[in-house]
Amino acid sequence: MEQPSQVGSLVCVGTGMMVGAHMAPLCQSHIEQADIVFVCVAEHYMEAWIMSLNANAVNLQPLYNEGKDRRHTYQQMCDAMLEQVKQGKKVVGAFYGHPGVFAKVPHQAIIEARELGFEAYMLPGISAEACLYADLNIDPGQFGCQHYEANQFLRYKRVIDTSGYLVLWQVGVAGDFSTAVFTSTKKQRSRLTDKLLQHYDADHTVIIYEAATLPIESFRASKVTLAALHEQEIHQHSTLVVPPQTPLVIDEYYQ
């Protein structure tokens, strides 16, 4: 068997949230110099821009299908990138936002590549979390901030501090544990409302947030009462922000 002419490598980079505005110069340089780029982004404009930087680009999005277990899709994505690494190519995986935030494939692909003896690492990008702090004028250091994936929040018992912010990600699929749909039903999402009502008042104001992906767009920040949450229009990329309801309490022991 003919040996590859170079040692393969894998770099997973973040594209940021906004097309043409958020990607770091180093990430762009890796894309431009790669032998092949695998693209997994939510916006067609972002995909087109990346492909303008490197013509040898493969879109991973078609691997997703309604009713198909996302875990199977993720492994297919990893396998596609690693096959090219094994062939001795400089491979770049370009992922929406930050490649290490709510993105299983980059982490798994890097682990598998390293186990095979290849160089593999990650470069950050501007995430939806970074945009959220800027758009909603929130400083997580002011009151503190807890972050959970919505279904993980539902599945497990958590100690919720209502004096800080609570941020729940991927609320668009909250209540559906099949990992095979793009959005859950209002009835399924009502389970999230019910659990939050164990900690917060029904009339407490929460925010449904979606970052802007184009410079001509505005971000979404829909304020609704908690009781009405599951009745709202919620998308796959929606994030729920629950502001503090109770004041901070001084711990006298440390005064």
Short mmCIF file of C-alpha atoms in Angstrom, two decimals:
data_model
loop_
_atom_site.label_atom_id
_atom_site.label_comp_id
_atom_site.label_asym_id
_atom_site.label_seq_id
_atom_site.Cartn_x
_atom_site.Cartn_y
_atom_site.Cartn_z
CA MET A 1 0.00 0.00 0.00
CA GLU A 2 1.36 3.40 -0.98
CA GLN A 3 2.16 5.58 2.02
CA PRO A 4 0.81 9.17 2.16
CA SER A 5 3.26 11.89 1.12
CA GLN A 6 2.60 13.91 4.26
CA VAL A 7 1.46 13.31 7.81
CA GLY A 8 -2.24 14.04 8.19
CA SER A 9 -3.61 16.51 10.71
CA LEU A 10 -6.94 17.84 11.93
CA VAL A 11 -7.80 21.35 13.07
CA CYS A 12 -11.36 22.18 14.11
CA VAL A 13 -12.04 25.91 13.86
CA GLY A 14 -14.92 28.18 14.80
CA THR A 15 -16.65 30.26 12.13
CA GLY A 16 -18.34 32.55 14.64
CA MET A 17 -22.02 33.39 14.46
CA MET A 18 -22.05 36.23 11.92
CA VAL A 19 -20.94 35.65 8.33
CA GLY A 20 -17.72 37.45 7.48
CA ALA A 21 -17.50 39.22 10.82
CA HIS A 22 -16.65 36.77 13.60
CA MET A 23 -14.03 34.40 12.28
CA ALA A 24 -10.53 34.88 13.70
CA PRO A 25 -7.71 35.47 11.18
CA LEU A 26 -5.93 32.30 12.31
CA CYS A 27 -9.04 30.20 11.71
CA GLN A 28 -9.45 31.72 8.25
CA SER A 29 -5.80 31.02 7.46
CA HIS A 30 -6.23 27.34 8.34
CA ILE A 31 -9.27 27.11 6.07
CA GLU A 32 -7.43 28.73 3.18
CA GLN A 33 -4.39 26.45 3.52
CA ALA A 34 -6.18 23.15 4.15
CA ASP A 35 -6.13 20.27 1.69
CA ILE A 36 -9.80 19.74 2.42
CA VAL A 37 -12.37 21.56 4.58
CA PHE A 38 -15.43 19.95 6.12
CA VAL A 39 -18.14 22.53 6.76
CA CYS A 40 -20.90 22.22 9.36
CA VAL A 41 -22.72 25.52 9.67
CA ALA A 42 -26.36 26.54 9.94
CA GLU A 43 -26.45 29.31 7.33
CA HIS A 44 -26.13 28.91 3.56
CA TYR A 45 -24.30 32.25 3.38
CA MET A 46 -21.68 31.03 5.84
CA GLU A 47 -21.20 27.84 3.84
CA ALA A 48 -20.80 29.81 0.59
CA TRP A 49 -18.26 32.15 2.18
CA ILE A 50 -16.13 29.28 3.49
CA MET A 51 -16.24 27.60 0.11
CA SER A 52 -15.02 30.84 -1.45
CA LEU A 53 -11.96 30.59 0.82
CA ASN A 54 -11.23 26.99 -0.18
CA ALA A 55 -12.84 25.34 -3.19
CA ASN A 56 -12.14 21.85 -1.83
CA ALA A 57 -14.86 21.98 0.80
CA VAL A 58 -17.43 19.36 1.79
CA ASN A 59 -20.75 20.26 3.39
CA LEU A 60 -21.59 17.94 6.30
CA GLN A 61 -25.14 19.26 6.81
CA PRO A 62 -26.79 16.76 4.37
CA LEU A 63 -25.88 13.99 6.81
CA TYR A 64 -28.66 15.30 9.07
CA ASN A 65 -32.14 13.90 8.44
CA GLU A 66 -35.43 14.17 10.31
CA GLY A 67 -35.98 10.90 12.17
CA LYS A 68 -32.30 9.90 11.96
CA ASP A 69 -30.48 9.47 15.26
CA ARG A 70 -28.06 12.40 15.56
CA ARG A 71 -25.50 10.16 17.24
CA HIS A 72 -25.22 8.19 14.02
CA THR A 73 -24.87 11.44 12.07
CA TYR A 74 -22.10 12.65 14.38
CA GLN A 75 -20.11 9.45 13.91
CA GLN A 76 -20.47 9.72 10.13
CA MET A 77 -19.06 13.25 10.30
CA CYS A 78 -16.11 12.09 12.40
CA ASP A 79 -15.44 9.19 10.06
CA ALA A 80 -15.49 11.45 6.99
CA MET A 81 -12.86 13.78 8.44
CA LEU A 82 -10.66 11.04 9.84
CA GLU A 83 -10.61 9.17 6.53
CA GLN A 84 -8.95 12.19 4.94
CA VAL A 85 -6.53 12.58 7.87
CA LYS A 86 -5.48 8.96 7.43
CA GLN A 87 -4.73 9.74 3.77
CA GLY A 88 -2.14 12.27 4.93
CA LYS A 89 -4.15 15.43 4.30
CA LYS A 90 -4.32 18.65 6.26
CA VAL A 91 -7.96 18.57 7.27
CA VAL A 92 -9.96 21.45 8.70
CA GLY A 93 -13.40 21.11 10.25
CA ALA A 94 -15.20 24.46 10.19
CA PHE A 95 -18.01 24.52 12.73
CA TYR A 96 -20.71 27.07 13.47
CA GLY A 97 -19.92 29.44 16.34
CA HIS A 98 -17.32 27.92 18.67
CA PRO A 99 -16.27 24.35 17.74
CA GLY A 100 -16.09 23.32 21.38
CA VAL A 101 -19.46 24.66 22.54
CA PHE A 102 -22.47 22.34 22.12
CA ALA A 103 -20.66 20.55 19.32
CA LYS A 104 -19.94 16.86 19.84
CA VAL A 105 -18.23 16.14 16.51
CA PRO A 106 -15.11 18.34 16.90
CA HIS A 107 -14.34 16.96 20.37
CA GLN A 108 -14.86 13.36 19.28
CA ALA A 109 -12.92 13.72 16.02
CA ILE A 110 -9.95 15.27 17.83
CA ILE A 111 -9.94 12.46 20.41
CA GLU A 112 -10.05 9.78 17.70
CA ALA A 113 -7.36 11.48 15.61
CA ARG A 114 -5.01 11.76 18.59
CA GLU A 115 -5.60 8.12 19.50
CA LEU A 116 -4.43 7.24 15.98
CA GLY A 117 -1.26 9.32 16.47
CA PHE A 118 -2.19 12.36 14.37
CA GLU A 119 -1.86 15.99 15.35
CA ALA A 120 -5.31 17.36 16.17
CA TYR A 121 -6.47 20.46 18.00
CA MET A 122 -9.15 23.14 18.19
CA LEU A 123 -9.23 26.90 17.61
CA PRO A 124 -12.03 28.97 19.18
CA GLY A 125 -14.68 31.07 17.53
CA ILE A 126 -17.25 33.59 18.73
CA SER A 127 -20.09 31.54 20.19
CA ALA A 128 -23.78 32.22 20.71
CA GLU A 129 -22.93 32.63 24.40
CA ALA A 130 -20.54 35.50 23.64
CA CYS A 131 -23.19 37.15 21.45
CA LEU A 132 -25.81 36.66 24.16
CA TYR A 133 -23.80 38.58 26.75
CA ALA A 134 -23.28 41.47 24.32
CA ASP A 135 -26.80 41.60 22.88
CA LEU A 136 -28.65 41.30 26.19
CA ASN A 137 -26.16 43.46 28.11
CA ILE A 138 -25.50 40.71 30.64
CA ASP A 139 -22.33 40.42 32.68
CA PRO A 140 -22.15 36.84 34.02
CA GLY A 141 -19.88 38.09 36.77
CA GLN A 142 -22.53 40.37 38.24
CA PHE A 143 -24.88 37.73 39.67
CA GLY A 144 -23.38 34.49 38.39
CA CYS A 145 -24.63 32.29 35.57
CA GLN A 146 -25.60 28.63 35.26
CA HIS A 147 -25.62 26.98 31.83
CA TYR A 148 -27.29 23.68 30.93
CA GLU A 149 -28.46 21.89 27.81
CA ALA A 150 -32.25 21.90 28.08
CA ASN A 151 -32.82 18.16 27.97
CA GLN A 152 -29.96 17.54 30.37
CA PHE A 153 -31.62 20.04 32.70
CA LEU A 154 -34.87 18.08 32.39
CA ARG A 155 -33.32 14.65 32.84
CA TYR A 156 -31.19 15.32 35.92
CA LYS A 157 -31.69 16.88 39.32
CA ARG A 158 -29.91 20.22 39.58
CA VAL A 159 -29.46 22.71 42.40
CA ILE A 160 -30.77 25.91 40.84
CA ASP A 161 -29.62 29.26 42.23
CA THR A 162 -32.45 31.68 41.47
CA SER A 163 -30.28 34.66 42.47
CA GLY A 164 -28.18 34.18 39.32
CA TYR A 165 -28.92 33.82 35.63
CA LEU A 166 -30.03 30.44 34.28
CA VAL A 167 -29.27 29.82 30.59
CA LEU A 168 -30.75 26.79 28.84
CA TRP A 169 -29.45 25.81 25.42
CA GLN A 170 -31.19 23.95 22.59
CA VAL A 171 -34.67 24.57 24.00
CA GLY A 172 -36.06 23.90 20.52
CA VAL A 173 -35.83 20.16 21.20
CA ALA A 174 -36.63 20.30 24.92
CA GLY A 175 -38.81 17.41 26.03
CA ASP A 176 -37.85 15.11 23.15
CA PHE A 177 -35.20 12.55 24.09
CA SER A 178 -35.09 10.65 20.81
CA THR A 179 -32.14 12.69 19.38
CA ALA A 180 -33.88 12.26 16.02
CA VAL A 181 -35.97 15.43 15.52
CA PHE A 182 -35.13 19.06 14.81
CA THR A 183 -37.84 20.56 17.03
CA SER A 184 -40.04 19.23 19.81
CA THR A 185 -43.77 19.83 20.19
CA LYS A 186 -45.40 22.41 22.45
CA LYS A 187 -46.65 19.57 24.63
CA GLN A 188 -43.13 18.18 24.99
CA ARG A 189 -41.71 21.62 25.77
CA SER A 190 -44.35 22.12 28.46
CA ARG A 191 -42.27 19.69 30.54
CA LEU A 192 -39.55 22.31 30.64
CA THR A 193 -42.02 24.98 31.70
CA ASP A 194 -43.33 22.72 34.46
CA LYS A 195 -39.85 22.03 35.83
CA LEU A 196 -38.90 25.71 35.79
CA LEU A 197 -42.13 26.52 37.66
CA GLN A 198 -40.77 24.44 40.53
CA HIS A 199 -38.15 27.17 41.02
CA TYR A 200 -39.62 30.38 39.58
CA ASP A 201 -42.93 32.27 39.69
CA ALA A 202 -45.33 31.84 36.78
CA ASP A 203 -45.23 35.57 35.97
CA HIS A 204 -41.41 35.73 36.04
CA THR A 205 -40.12 37.24 32.77
CA VAL A 206 -37.80 35.05 30.69
CA ILE A 207 -36.06 35.75 27.38
CA ILE A 208 -36.01 33.65 24.21
CA TYR A 209 -32.74 34.58 22.51
CA GLU A 210 -31.38 33.98 19.01
CA ALA A 211 -28.12 35.51 17.78
CA ALA A 212 -27.99 37.36 14.45
CA THR A 213 -26.13 35.57 11.67
CA LEU A 214 -25.99 38.37 9.09
CA PRO A 215 -24.91 42.02 9.59
CA ILE A 216 -28.28 43.17 8.21
CA GLU A 217 -30.22 41.08 10.77
CA SER A 218 -31.18 41.84 14.34
CA PHE A 219 -30.91 39.40 17.20
CA ARG A 220 -34.07 38.05 18.81
CA ALA A 221 -34.85 38.79 22.44
CA SER A 222 -38.49 37.88 23.05
CA LYS A 223 -39.61 38.55 26.62
CA VAL A 224 -42.45 36.33 27.86
CA THR A 225 -43.80 35.10 31.16
CA LEU A 226 -42.51 31.72 32.25
CA ALA A 227 -46.01 30.24 32.30
CA ALA A 228 -46.43 31.01 28.59
CA LEU A 229 -42.98 29.78 27.52
CA HIS A 230 -43.97 26.55 25.78
CA GLU A 231 -46.63 28.37 23.73
CA GLN A 232 -44.05 30.60 22.04
CA GLU A 233 -42.36 30.18 18.66
CA ILE A 234 -39.13 28.39 19.49
CA HIS A 235 -36.54 27.24 16.96
CA GLN A 236 -33.74 24.71 17.00
CA HIS A 237 -31.19 27.46 17.72
CA SER A 238 -33.24 29.28 20.40
CA THR A 239 -31.70 29.81 23.83
CA LEU A 240 -33.64 30.51 27.01
CA VAL A 241 -32.38 33.08 29.50
CA VAL A 242 -33.97 33.13 32.94
CA PRO A 243 -32.95 36.30 34.82
CA PRO A 244 -32.47 36.27 38.60
CA GLN A 245 -35.67 36.22 40.62
CA THR A 246 -34.31 36.41 44.16
CA PRO A 247 -31.63 38.70 45.65
CA LEU A 248 -28.15 37.58 46.55
CA VAL A 249 -27.88 36.57 50.22
CA ILE A 250 -24.73 37.41 52.18
CA ASP A 251 -22.93 34.49 53.75
CA GLU A 252 -22.19 35.86 57.22
CA TYR A 253 -19.52 33.21 57.84
CA TYR A 254 -17.15 34.88 55.38
CA GLN A 255 -17.77 38.49 56.46
#
